Every structure is written in C-alpha cells, then in structure tokens.
Amino acid sequence: MKDYDFLVLGSGIAGLSFALKVASHGRVAIITKKDRAESNTNYAQGGIAAVTSKEDSFGLHVRDTLDAGAGLCKETVVRAIVQEGPARIAELIKLGMQFTEREIPRSRGAHELDLGKEGGHSKRRILHAKDITGREIERALLAAVAMHPTITVFENHFAIDLITSQKLGYVGDHHCLGAYVLNKETGQVETFAAPVTLLATGGCGKVYLYTTNPDIATGDGVAMAYRAGAAVANMEFVQFHPTCLYHPKAKSFLISEAVRGEGAVLKTLEGVEFMDGYHPLKSLAPRDIVARAIDSEMKRSGADCVLLDITHRPAKFIIERFPNIYRTCLGYGIDITKEPIPVVPAAHYQCGGVSTNLDGETEIAGLYAVGGVACTGLHGANRLASNSLLEALVCAHRAAERAVGVQNHGPGFKIPLWHSGNAHNPDEMVVVSHNWDEIRRVMWDYVGIVRTNKRLQRAQKRIANLQAEIQEYYWDFIVTSDLLELRNIATVAELIVVSALQRPESRGLHYNLDYPQPNSDWAQRDTVLRRLA
Ligand code: SIN
C-alpha cells in the first residue's frame, strides 16, 4: 500500500499544474502510463487562448466561446475561465514557460507576446511557442516538478480503477479513496491510497480509427470515473480537427489551425477553394463547420483528402512560424513553402467528459477531474480552438485551492489490496488487437462527423457484443496495459454512442441527418450518463 496526500493520474498541463500547487501541503504521487512527458499536452501545437492584448476584451473572448459552443456552454463557467486566464498565464511565464514574442514596431527593440489566430476567434489571442506550444509547457512544468521533494512521478504505471467507498461496500457518502495501479515494469498491481485523487488523463481520440491524438489518448479517466459511478456528460460532442496530415506513413500528425490563422486556404485536389460556399469566415470558420465541409467535399468528389495551401506566404515566414510542421512535412517529401498539404479531418477533442464544477469537483467526494477528461460546461457543443489548455490551467488552480482543505478520508475506510483471483496469463493477444481495430473502425464509420440513427444503432449493437467479450477476457486473464486500454476505449465508445442516441437534434459537433436542425428543447440540456450501482 502506498499512502499519499494527493494522487494525480496524468502528467499533462492539468496534472502537473495541480501537483505543483498542492505540493507544499502534502506528499503527491503522479501516475503516468508512459514516460512523464508523454501526454496530450505535449502534442498541442496551437497554443493557449487568453486575453492579453489591448485590442481584445473578456467580453469578446466570452462571446466567441459561446458562439462556437452553439448554445450549450455554461455562461458563468465561460466568464470565470476567460477572466481568470491572464493571472494563470502570468504564473506559467514566471515558472519558466517561454511563449514566442515579437518586436513591437517602432519601439527600438521592445518585445511583446506574439498572438496567433485560430478558427472562431474574432481577435488574435493565441499565446504560443512557435508550433510546439505543448512541448514547451511540458518542459517548463516538468522542470518545476523536478525541484519539488514532495512530488514523486511514477512512470510506466497504469491506473486500472478508482477505489471508492461504495465499491468496497460502505454505505453513506460516496468517497474516492485512491486507485489500483498496474506497474508495467513488474506486472504487479499496486494500491495507491489518498484522500484526494485528481483525474487528469486527457482525452479519448484513440476511440476513432483516425485521430490527431497520441497513442495514450484512450479515455482512461472517463472510463474509470464512469465505472466508479460518477456522472459523465455530453460525450456525443467529439471534435474532429479539419486538418490532419494525409500521408500513408504519417500517423496522427496535426497541421495546426494556426496555419489557417496565418492565411492558409482549403482547396479541392483540383485547386479550387471551396469554403466560400459554407461559411463567411471561409477556411477560418469554426471547426465543426470546416470539418463537415471537408467531409462533404470528399464524399462528393470521392477524393481521399483535400489540400491546405499556404504557399502564398513568404517561405521565411512559414519556416520561422511553423518549424515543426515544416520539418515534419519535409520528412514526408512535402515542402509546404512550395506545395499544398494533403489533409483530412480526424478525431481531436472530446468536449464532454466527467461532469465537474469549476473547481474540478465530481459527484464523488475526494475525486476531482480537470482538463480534457472533464466536462465543466466551457466548451458546450463545440470547443473554441485553444480554449482547452486555458481551462486546464484555470481549473487545476481552482481544484488545488479546494483540495488542500481535504486532508483525510473522514471515516476510517479499510482498503484491500488488489486480488487477481484465478486470472492467468492471456493465451491469445489477437483477441485484444482484433477488438481494438474493430471498435475504432465502427466508431469512424458509424459515429463520425455525420451520423444517422441507423448508423448509431448499428454501432451500439456491435459495441455491446465487443464489450461482452472484453469483460469475459478481463476477468479471466491477468491484466496488461493493452487489455486495460481496450476495456477503456470500449467503455468510452459506448458512452459516445448512447449520448448521441439520446440527443434528438443536430447541435455543434453532433450532426445527425435524421434531425438536421437544433431543437430548442435541447438548447440547455446536457446528456448525463451514470452507471447504475
Ligand atoms: C491546433 O493547433 O490546431 C489545435 C489547437 C486546439 O485544438 O486547440
């Protein structure tokens, strides 16, 4: 048994910021299933949206967020996150984060933050570190974490399930007591006990066949919270990023929306611009509209991809502003200063998640959720680009302030160690890999950018069969990280499908041909799912 004051699952911006803020109040364990820098945050290219310029205002950022969210955002949440953003950004800079700056014209060498633009933003307000913002955030936060003697990072540790009072058979208030964690190096399951557990496990892009997300994005936090009995909301709203590199050898490589912010234009394979017909903001329209437009162009023409063209900007500018995208594309034989980039939409961000308030509190006492895993109400039915890192920073701060007051479990719960029963070593790993592929393909084909009731029902049937098989496998065999990820993507796939079937309208990212219009009865309604005890 390992006892801590704070247990943090995940090592992206939410987990690390929280850990740093609570570290002077007790011992902190950070659990991460690969190495410490491997998180969704690490791959963020665009940046953090925040009001830092005189040209901008909180009111405008709030309005843009509400417009993108298609009527489903919680306005009080949006206001708080937007208004608290600048203070959190200042802290990040003080910690060592280096955002890209630019020289102020006619100022004799003075500098200011360089602000990027992305879809749906009425002003330049994206703070970035060229096109590797996430990597720079991870560097700064991990360097700060390394200086803290009270924080221990457990790499290659995979959280299997939350330990809660209800699961242990206690009646009364539902408390989270910690988590069972697979040590991938030893194969042993370790018991981590803590009065405060933070889920900061990021998103679930790997539920879909094509995604911009890294391999770790298997929806572990949402699946664990759901199994523990917490409410999960709005899972039907999956954001498809319009521009993922299309190349047989490129896996999940994002072409940042900031490229369109700097003037890149979407074209058909014949070189014809097509976004004029879809939205007045053309290639910089909100993501749901751009992704659907690309999907429709590809279906109409039968093409495998569309093109993103920034060749009209000077090569020097492109290389300096997007060094990572330039180098990566060049590695695949595409010189983006001279030729357009083949792109396709891919699953990118889950707007729903574990239902929380602004302080990251879930329905289970002692269990917090912050970042991509959580649903605070900021994003509504469609996330405004680069609002997610902002949400993670603000809510991690608030959750830390709230959690430092919770120093013990209250009633003395007795936590048993993990018991494997009669489980034995898996005989056929092909079951895991087959089911993994099947779920992701079903989700891509039937629960993608454009949905119908029939496709959703088909997906539901298929996923129920797969779930039954996975459950059987889970109980019979010793757990491995592949099996745990499979179990989690299956749970998240089920939650997405059930939520999508419950919403009889099209709104934001959820587009159903059987109900192509928004339904005013659903304008402020979340789809909330809870596992029955
Ligand atoms: C991007 O760089 O396009 C991604 C930014 C985001 O998803 O917020």
Coordinates of C-alpha atoms and ligand atoms in Angstrom, one line a residue:
M1 CA 0.0 0.0 0.0
K2 CA 1.3 3.4 -1.0
D3 CA -0.1 6.3 1.0
Y4 CA -0.1 9.9 -0.3
D5 CA -2.0 13.1 0.4
F6 CA -2.7 13.7 -3.3
L7 CA -2.9 11.2 -6.1
V8 CA -2.7 12.7 -9.6
L9 CA -3.5 10.5 -12.6
G10 CA -1.9 12.0 -15.7
S11 CA 1.1 14.2 -16.4
G12 CA -0.1 16.9 -18.8
I13 CA -0.8 20.5 -18.1
A14 CA -3.7 19.8 -15.7
G15 CA -2.0 17.1 -13.6
L16 CA 1.4 18.9 -13.4
S17 CA -0.1 22.3 -12.6
F18 CA -2.3 20.8 -9.9
A19 CA 0.6 18.8 -8.4
L20 CA 2.8 22.0 -8.2
K21 CA 0.0 23.9 -6.4
V22 CA -0.6 21.2 -3.8
A23 CA 3.0 20.1 -3.3
S24 CA 3.6 22.4 -0.2
H25 CA 0.5 20.8 1.5
G26 CA 1.5 17.2 1.4
R27 CA 3.0 14.3 -0.5
V28 CA 2.0 14.0 -4.1
A29 CA 2.1 10.9 -6.4
I30 CA 1.8 11.5 -10.1
I31 CA 0.9 8.3 -12.1
T32 CA 1.7 8.3 -15.8
K33 CA 1.3 5.3 -18.1
K34 CA 4.3 6.0 -20.3
D35 CA 7.1 8.5 -19.6
R36 CA 6.4 11.7 -17.8
A37 CA 6.3 14.0 -20.9
E38 CA 4.0 11.7 -22.9
S39 CA 0.7 13.5 -22.6
N40 CA -1.9 15.1 -24.9
T41 CA -0.5 18.5 -23.8
N42 CA 2.9 17.6 -25.2
Y43 CA 1.4 17.4 -28.8
A44 CA -0.5 20.7 -28.6
Q45 CA 0.7 22.9 -31.4
G46 CA -1.7 25.9 -31.5
G47 CA -1.5 27.3 -28.0
I48 CA -3.5 28.9 -25.2
A49 CA -6.3 31.3 -25.8
A50 CA -6.2 34.2 -23.3
V51 CA -7.0 37.9 -23.3
T52 CA -3.6 39.7 -23.1
S53 CA -3.8 42.4 -25.7
K54 CA -5.3 45.9 -25.6
E55 CA -7.2 45.2 -28.8
D56 CA -9.0 42.3 -27.1
S57 CA -11.5 42.1 -24.2
F58 CA -13.0 39.4 -21.9
G59 CA -16.4 40.2 -23.5
L60 CA -15.1 39.3 -26.9
H61 CA -13.4 36.1 -25.8
V62 CA -16.6 35.1 -23.9
R63 CA -18.8 35.8 -27.0
D64 CA -16.5 33.8 -29.3
T65 CA -16.6 30.8 -26.9
L66 CA -20.4 31.0 -26.6
D67 CA -20.8 31.3 -30.4
A68 CA -18.6 28.2 -31.0
G69 CA -20.4 26.3 -28.2
A70 CA -23.7 26.5 -30.1
G71 CA -25.9 27.4 -27.2
L72 CA -24.7 24.7 -24.8
C73 CA -21.9 26.5 -22.9
K74 CA -22.5 27.4 -19.3
E75 CA -22.0 31.1 -19.4
T76 CA -20.9 31.6 -15.8
V77 CA -18.2 28.9 -16.4
V78 CA -17.1 30.6 -19.6
R79 CA -16.8 34.0 -17.9
A80 CA -14.8 32.7 -14.9
I81 CA -12.4 30.8 -17.1
V82 CA -11.9 33.6 -19.5
Q83 CA -11.4 36.2 -16.7
E84 CA -9.0 34.1 -14.6
G85 CA -6.9 33.2 -17.6
P86 CA -4.4 36.1 -17.6
A87 CA -3.4 35.5 -14.0
R88 CA -2.7 31.8 -14.7
I89 CA -0.7 32.7 -17.8
A90 CA 1.4 35.1 -15.8
E91 CA 2.1 32.3 -13.3
L92 CA 3.1 30.0 -16.1
I93 CA 5.5 32.6 -17.5
K94 CA 7.0 33.1 -14.0
L95 CA 7.6 29.3 -13.8
G96 CA 9.8 29.5 -17.0
M97 CA 7.4 29.0 -19.9
Q98 CA 8.7 30.8 -22.9
F99 CA 6.0 32.0 -25.3
T100 CA 7.0 33.3 -28.6
E101 CA 7.4 37.1 -28.7
R102 CA 7.6 39.7 -31.4
E103 CA 9.3 43.0 -31.7
I104 CA 6.9 45.9 -31.2
P105 CA 7.0 48.0 -34.4
R106 CA 8.8 51.4 -33.9
S107 CA 9.8 50.6 -30.3
R108 CA 13.5 50.3 -30.5
G109 CA 13.8 46.6 -29.8
A110 CA 11.0 46.2 -27.2
H111 CA 9.0 42.9 -27.3
E112 CA 5.5 41.7 -26.7
L113 CA 3.8 38.3 -26.8
D114 CA 3.2 37.2 -30.4
L115 CA -0.5 36.4 -30.7
G116 CA -1.8 33.8 -33.2
K117 CA -5.3 33.5 -34.6
E118 CA -7.4 30.4 -35.0
G119 CA -10.9 29.5 -36.2
G120 CA -13.8 31.2 -34.5
H121 CA -11.7 33.8 -32.7
S122 CA -12.6 37.4 -33.5
K123 CA -9.1 38.6 -32.3
R124 CA -5.6 37.5 -32.3
R125 CA -5.3 35.9 -28.8
I126 CA -3.5 32.6 -29.0
L127 CA -0.2 32.6 -27.0
H128 CA 2.1 30.0 -28.5
A129 CA 5.7 28.8 -28.6
K130 CA 6.0 28.7 -32.3
D131 CA 4.2 25.4 -33.3
I132 CA 5.4 23.3 -30.3
T133 CA 3.5 25.1 -27.5
G134 CA 2.6 21.8 -25.7
R135 CA 6.2 20.6 -25.6
E136 CA 7.4 23.9 -24.1
I137 CA 4.6 23.8 -21.5
E138 CA 5.6 20.3 -20.5
R139 CA 9.3 21.3 -20.3
A140 CA 8.6 24.2 -18.0
L141 CA 6.2 22.3 -15.7
L142 CA 8.3 19.1 -15.5
A143 CA 11.4 21.2 -14.7
A144 CA 9.4 22.8 -11.8
V145 CA 8.1 19.4 -10.7
A146 CA 11.7 18.0 -10.5
M147 CA 12.6 20.7 -8.0
H148 CA 9.8 19.6 -5.6
P149 CA 10.9 17.0 -3.0
T150 CA 7.3 16.2 -2.1
I151 CA 6.3 15.1 -5.6
T152 CA 7.1 11.6 -6.9
V153 CA 6.4 10.7 -10.5
F154 CA 5.6 7.1 -11.2
E155 CA 6.3 6.4 -14.9
N156 CA 5.0 3.3 -16.7
H157 CA 2.3 3.0 -14.2
F158 CA -1.3 2.5 -15.5
A159 CA -4.3 3.3 -13.3
I160 CA -6.7 0.4 -13.6
D161 CA -9.6 1.6 -11.5
L162 CA -10.6 4.0 -8.8
I163 CA -11.1 2.7 -5.3
T164 CA -14.3 4.0 -3.8
S165 CA -16.2 3.5 -0.6
Q166 CA -19.2 2.3 -2.5
K167 CA -17.3 -0.3 -4.4
L168 CA -15.9 -1.6 -1.0
G169 CA -19.4 -1.9 0.3
Y170 CA -19.6 1.1 2.6
V171 CA -22.9 2.8 2.8
G172 CA -23.3 6.6 3.2
D173 CA -21.5 9.3 1.3
H174 CA -19.5 8.1 -1.8
H175 CA -15.8 8.8 -1.3
C176 CA -12.8 8.2 -3.6
L177 CA -10.0 6.5 -1.7
G178 CA -7.3 6.1 -4.3
A179 CA -6.6 3.8 -7.2
Y180 CA -5.3 0.4 -8.2
V181 CA -2.4 0.9 -10.5
L182 CA -0.5 -1.6 -12.7
N183 CA 3.2 -1.2 -12.5
K184 CA 4.1 -2.1 -16.2
E185 CA 7.7 -2.9 -15.4
T186 CA 6.9 -5.5 -12.7
G187 CA 3.5 -6.6 -13.8
Q188 CA 2.3 -6.1 -10.2
V189 CA -0.9 -4.2 -9.3
E190 CA -0.1 -1.6 -6.6
T191 CA -2.6 0.1 -4.3
F192 CA -2.3 3.9 -4.0
A193 CA -4.4 5.4 -1.2
A194 CA -5.1 9.2 -1.0
P195 CA -7.9 11.4 0.3
V196 CA -7.7 13.4 -2.9
T197 CA -7.5 11.9 -6.4
L198 CA -7.2 14.0 -9.5
L199 CA -8.2 12.6 -12.9
A200 CA -6.0 14.5 -15.4
T201 CA -5.8 11.8 -18.0
G202 CA -6.8 13.8 -21.1
G203 CA -8.9 12.7 -24.0
C204 CA -10.0 9.7 -26.0
G205 CA -9.0 10.3 -29.6
K206 CA -7.9 6.6 -30.0
V207 CA -11.6 5.6 -29.8
Y208 CA -11.6 6.5 -33.5
L209 CA -9.6 5.0 -36.3
Y210 CA -8.1 8.3 -37.4
T211 CA -7.1 10.8 -34.8
T212 CA -4.6 13.6 -34.2
N213 CA -4.1 12.3 -30.6
P214 CA -1.1 10.3 -29.4
D215 CA -1.4 6.6 -28.5
I216 CA -2.0 7.3 -24.8
A217 CA -5.4 9.0 -25.5
T218 CA -7.6 6.1 -24.7
G219 CA -10.2 7.8 -22.5
D220 CA -8.9 6.1 -19.3
G221 CA -10.2 8.8 -16.9
V222 CA -13.7 8.9 -18.3
A223 CA -14.0 5.1 -18.3
M224 CA -12.7 4.8 -14.7
A225 CA -14.9 7.6 -13.4
Y226 CA -18.0 6.1 -15.1
R227 CA -17.2 2.6 -13.7
A228 CA -16.9 4.3 -10.3
G229 CA -20.4 5.8 -10.6
A230 CA -19.5 9.4 -11.4
A231 CA -21.7 11.4 -13.9
V232 CA -20.3 11.7 -17.4
A233 CA -21.8 14.4 -19.6
N234 CA -22.1 15.4 -23.3
M235 CA -19.9 12.6 -24.7
E236 CA -21.6 12.9 -28.2
F237 CA -19.7 16.1 -28.8
V238 CA -16.5 14.8 -30.4
Q239 CA -14.4 17.5 -32.2
F240 CA -12.9 16.4 -35.5
H241 CA -9.9 18.6 -36.4
P242 CA -10.2 19.5 -40.0
T243 CA -6.6 19.3 -40.9
C244 CA -4.6 16.1 -40.1
L245 CA -1.8 15.3 -42.5
Y246 CA -2.8 12.8 -45.1
H247 CA 0.2 10.6 -45.9
P248 CA 0.5 6.8 -45.8
K249 CA 3.4 6.9 -43.4
A250 CA 2.3 9.8 -41.2
K251 CA 0.4 8.8 -38.1
S252 CA -1.7 11.4 -36.3
F253 CA 0.2 14.4 -37.4
L254 CA -1.7 17.6 -36.9
I255 CA -1.5 20.6 -39.2
S256 CA -2.3 23.3 -36.7
E257 CA -5.3 25.6 -37.2
A258 CA -2.8 28.4 -36.7
V259 CA -1.7 27.7 -40.3
R260 CA -5.1 28.8 -41.5
G261 CA -4.9 31.6 -39.0
E262 CA -1.9 32.8 -41.0
G263 CA -3.7 32.7 -44.2
A264 CA -3.7 29.0 -45.5
V265 CA -6.7 28.2 -47.6
L266 CA -8.5 24.9 -48.1
K267 CA -8.8 23.7 -51.7
T268 CA -10.0 20.6 -53.6
L269 CA -7.5 18.4 -55.3
E270 CA -8.2 20.4 -58.5
G271 CA -7.0 23.6 -56.6
V272 CA -10.5 25.1 -56.2
E273 CA -11.2 27.0 -53.0
F274 CA -14.4 25.6 -51.5
M275 CA -15.1 27.1 -48.1
D276 CA -16.8 30.2 -49.6
G277 CA -19.9 28.1 -50.1
Y278 CA -20.1 27.0 -46.4
H279 CA -19.4 30.0 -44.1
P280 CA -18.5 33.7 -44.3
L281 CA -15.3 33.0 -42.3
K282 CA -14.3 30.6 -45.1
S283 CA -11.2 28.4 -44.1
L284 CA -11.3 30.0 -40.6
A285 CA -14.9 29.1 -39.8
P286 CA -15.5 27.2 -36.5
R287 CA -14.1 23.7 -36.6
D288 CA -17.4 21.8 -36.8
I289 CA -18.3 23.6 -40.0
V290 CA -14.9 23.2 -41.6
A291 CA -14.7 19.5 -40.8
R292 CA -18.2 18.9 -42.2
A293 CA -17.4 20.9 -45.3
I294 CA -14.3 18.8 -45.9
D295 CA -16.2 15.6 -45.3
S296 CA -18.9 16.7 -47.7
E297 CA -16.3 17.7 -50.4
M298 CA -14.5 14.4 -50.1
K299 CA -17.8 12.4 -50.3
R300 CA -19.0 14.5 -53.3
S301 CA -15.7 14.1 -55.3
G302 CA -14.6 10.6 -54.0
A303 CA -11.2 12.1 -53.2
D304 CA -9.2 10.7 -50.3
C305 CA -8.2 14.2 -49.0
V306 CA -8.3 17.9 -49.6
L307 CA -5.5 20.4 -49.8
L308 CA -4.3 23.2 -47.5
D309 CA -2.3 25.8 -49.2
I310 CA -0.1 28.4 -47.5
T311 CA 2.4 28.8 -50.4
H312 CA 1.4 32.4 -51.0
R313 CA 3.1 33.4 -47.7
P314 CA 6.9 34.0 -47.8
A315 CA 8.9 30.9 -47.2
K316 CA 11.0 32.5 -44.5
F317 CA 7.8 33.4 -42.5
I318 CA 6.4 29.8 -42.9
I319 CA 9.6 28.2 -41.7
E320 CA 10.1 30.5 -38.7
R321 CA 6.4 30.4 -37.6
F322 CA 5.9 26.7 -38.2
P323 CA 9.3 25.0 -37.9
N324 CA 7.9 21.7 -36.6
I325 CA 5.2 21.4 -39.3
Y326 CA 7.7 22.5 -42.0
R327 CA 10.3 19.9 -40.9
T328 CA 7.8 17.1 -40.4
C329 CA 6.1 17.6 -43.8
L330 CA 9.5 17.9 -45.5
G331 CA 10.4 14.5 -43.9
Y332 CA 7.4 13.1 -45.9
G333 CA 8.5 14.8 -49.1
I334 CA 6.2 17.8 -48.9
D335 CA 7.7 21.2 -49.0
I336 CA 4.9 23.3 -47.6
T337 CA 6.5 26.6 -48.8
K338 CA 6.1 25.3 -52.4
E339 CA 3.2 22.9 -52.5
P340 CA -0.1 22.4 -50.7
I341 CA -0.5 20.0 -47.8
P342 CA -2.9 17.0 -48.3
V343 CA -5.2 16.9 -45.2
V344 CA -8.2 15.0 -43.8
P345 CA -10.3 15.5 -40.7
A346 CA -9.5 13.3 -37.7
A347 CA -10.9 12.9 -34.2
H348 CA -9.2 15.5 -32.0
Y349 CA -11.0 16.5 -28.8
Q350 CA -13.8 15.3 -26.6
C351 CA -16.0 18.2 -25.4
G352 CA -17.8 16.1 -22.9
G353 CA -16.3 14.2 -20.0
V354 CA -16.6 13.6 -16.3
S355 CA -19.1 16.1 -15.0
T356 CA -17.5 18.7 -12.7
N357 CA -18.0 22.2 -11.3
L358 CA -15.4 25.0 -11.9
D359 CA -13.3 23.6 -9.0
G360 CA -12.9 20.3 -10.7
E361 CA -15.2 18.5 -8.1
T362 CA -17.1 15.4 -9.3
E363 CA -20.1 13.8 -7.7
I364 CA -17.7 11.6 -5.7
A365 CA -16.1 13.2 -2.6
G366 CA -12.3 13.4 -3.0
L367 CA -12.4 12.8 -6.7
Y368 CA -11.5 15.7 -9.0
A369 CA -11.2 15.9 -12.8
V370 CA -9.5 18.6 -14.7
G371 CA -8.6 19.2 -18.4
G372 CA -9.6 17.1 -21.4
V373 CA -11.1 14.4 -19.1
A374 CA -13.6 16.8 -17.6
C375 CA -16.8 18.5 -18.7
T376 CA -17.2 21.9 -16.9
G377 CA -19.6 23.4 -19.4
L378 CA -16.9 25.7 -21.0
H379 CA -17.0 24.1 -24.5
G380 CA -20.7 23.4 -24.9
A381 CA -21.4 21.6 -28.1
N382 CA -18.1 22.7 -29.8
R383 CA -14.8 23.8 -28.3
L384 CA -13.3 27.1 -29.4
A385 CA -9.7 26.4 -30.6
S386 CA -7.0 26.7 -27.9
N387 CA -9.5 27.1 -25.0
S388 CA -8.7 23.7 -23.6
L389 CA -5.2 24.5 -22.2
L390 CA -6.7 27.6 -20.7
E391 CA -9.4 25.6 -19.0
A392 CA -6.9 23.1 -17.7
L393 CA -4.7 25.9 -16.1
V394 CA -7.6 27.7 -14.5
C395 CA -9.5 24.6 -13.2
A396 CA -6.2 23.0 -11.9
H397 CA -5.6 26.1 -9.9
R398 CA -9.2 26.1 -8.5
A399 CA -9.2 22.4 -7.8
A400 CA -5.9 22.7 -5.9
E401 CA -7.3 25.5 -3.8
R402 CA -10.3 23.4 -3.0
A403 CA -8.4 20.1 -2.4
V404 CA -5.8 21.4 0.1
G405 CA -8.6 21.6 2.6
V406 CA -9.3 17.9 2.3
Q407 CA -6.6 16.2 4.4
N408 CA -8.2 12.8 5.3
H409 CA -10.8 10.4 4.2
G410 CA -13.2 11.2 7.0
P411 CA -14.4 7.9 8.2
G412 CA -11.7 5.2 8.5
F413 CA -12.1 3.1 5.4
K414 CA -10.1 -0.1 5.1
I415 CA -8.7 -0.5 1.6
P416 CA -8.0 -4.1 0.5
L417 CA -5.0 -4.9 -1.7
W418 CA -5.7 -6.0 -5.3
H419 CA -6.6 -9.6 -5.7
S420 CA -6.1 -11.3 -9.1
G421 CA -8.3 -14.4 -8.2
N422 CA -7.8 -17.2 -10.7
A423 CA -6.7 -14.9 -13.5
H424 CA -4.0 -16.5 -15.7
N425 CA -1.7 -15.2 -18.4
P426 CA -3.5 -14.3 -21.7
D427 CA -3.2 -17.0 -24.3
E428 CA -4.3 -15.2 -27.4
M429 CA -3.4 -11.5 -27.7
V430 CA -5.1 -11.5 -31.1
V431 CA -8.4 -11.0 -29.3
V432 CA -7.2 -7.7 -27.9
S433 CA -5.8 -6.4 -31.2
H434 CA -8.8 -7.5 -33.2
N435 CA -11.3 -5.9 -30.9
W436 CA -9.2 -2.7 -30.7
D437 CA -9.3 -2.4 -34.5
E438 CA -13.0 -3.2 -34.7
I439 CA -14.1 -0.6 -32.2
R440 CA -12.1 2.1 -33.8
R441 CA -13.4 1.3 -37.2
V442 CA -17.0 1.0 -36.1
M443 CA -16.7 4.5 -34.4
W444 CA -15.2 6.0 -37.5
D445 CA -17.7 4.5 -39.9
Y446 CA -20.9 4.9 -37.8
V447 CA -20.3 7.6 -35.2
G448 CA -18.2 10.1 -37.1
I449 CA -18.7 13.6 -38.4
V450 CA -22.1 12.9 -39.9
R451 CA -24.4 10.5 -38.0
T452 CA -27.8 8.9 -38.5
N453 CA -30.0 6.9 -36.1
K454 CA -29.5 3.8 -38.0
R455 CA -25.7 4.1 -38.0
L456 CA -25.7 4.8 -34.3
Q457 CA -27.9 1.8 -33.6
R458 CA -25.6 -0.4 -35.6
A459 CA -22.6 0.9 -33.7
Q460 CA -24.4 0.3 -30.4
K461 CA -25.1 -3.4 -31.2
R462 CA -21.6 -4.0 -32.4
I463 CA -20.0 -2.3 -29.3
A464 CA -22.3 -4.3 -26.9
N465 CA -21.0 -7.6 -28.4
L466 CA -17.4 -6.4 -28.1
Q467 CA -18.0 -5.2 -24.5
A468 CA -19.3 -8.6 -23.5
E469 CA -16.2 -10.3 -25.0
I470 CA -13.8 -7.9 -23.4
Q471 CA -15.5 -8.3 -20.0
E472 CA -15.0 -12.0 -20.1
Y473 CA -11.4 -11.6 -21.1
Y474 CA -10.8 -9.0 -18.4
W475 CA -12.0 -11.4 -15.6
D476 CA -10.2 -14.5 -16.9
F477 CA -6.7 -13.1 -17.7
I478 CA -4.1 -11.2 -15.8
V479 CA -4.3 -7.5 -16.8
T480 CA -2.0 -5.9 -19.3
S481 CA -1.9 -2.3 -20.4
D482 CA -3.2 -3.3 -23.9
L483 CA -6.2 -5.0 -22.3
L484 CA -6.9 -2.1 -20.0
E485 CA -6.8 0.4 -22.9
L486 CA -9.1 -1.8 -24.9
R487 CA -11.6 -2.0 -22.0
N488 CA -11.4 1.8 -21.7
I489 CA -12.0 2.6 -25.3
A490 CA -14.9 0.2 -25.4
T491 CA -16.5 2.0 -22.4
V492 CA -15.9 5.4 -23.9
A493 CA -17.3 4.3 -27.3
E494 CA -20.4 3.0 -25.6
L495 CA -20.8 6.4 -23.8
I496 CA -20.4 8.4 -27.0
V497 CA -23.0 6.2 -28.9
V498 CA -25.5 6.2 -26.0
S499 CA -25.2 10.0 -25.6
A500 CA -25.5 10.6 -29.4
L501 CA -28.7 8.4 -29.5
Q502 CA -30.2 10.5 -26.6
R503 CA -29.9 13.8 -28.4
P504 CA -32.7 14.2 -30.9
E505 CA -31.2 17.2 -32.8
S506 CA -28.1 18.5 -34.5
R507 CA -26.1 20.9 -32.5
G508 CA -22.4 21.9 -32.8
L509 CA -20.3 18.8 -33.3
H510 CA -23.2 16.4 -33.1
Y511 CA -24.7 16.3 -36.6
N512 CA -27.5 13.7 -37.2
L513 CA -29.1 13.6 -40.7
D514 CA -32.4 12.3 -39.1
Y515 CA -32.6 15.6 -37.1
P516 CA -30.7 18.1 -39.2
Q517 CA -31.7 21.2 -37.1
P518 CA -31.2 22.2 -33.5
N519 CA -34.2 21.6 -31.2
S520 CA -34.9 24.4 -28.8
D521 CA -36.0 22.0 -26.0
W522 CA -32.4 20.7 -26.0
A523 CA -30.7 24.1 -26.1
Q524 CA -29.5 24.0 -22.5
R525 CA -29.7 20.2 -21.9
D526 CA -26.7 18.1 -21.2
T527 CA -26.8 14.4 -21.8
V528 CA -25.7 12.9 -18.5
L529 CA -24.9 9.2 -18.0
R530 CA -24.3 7.4 -14.7
R531 CA -23.6 3.7 -14.3
L532 CA -26.3 2.1 -12.2
A533 CA -24.8 0.6 -9.0
Ligands
SIN1 C1 -4.3 23.3 -33.4 O1 -3.2 23.7 -33.3 O2 -5.0 23.4 -34.5 C2 -5.0 22.7 -32.3 C3 -5.4 23.7 -31.3 C4 -6.5 23.2 -30.5 O3 -7.1 22.1 -30.7 O4 -7.0 23.9 -29.6

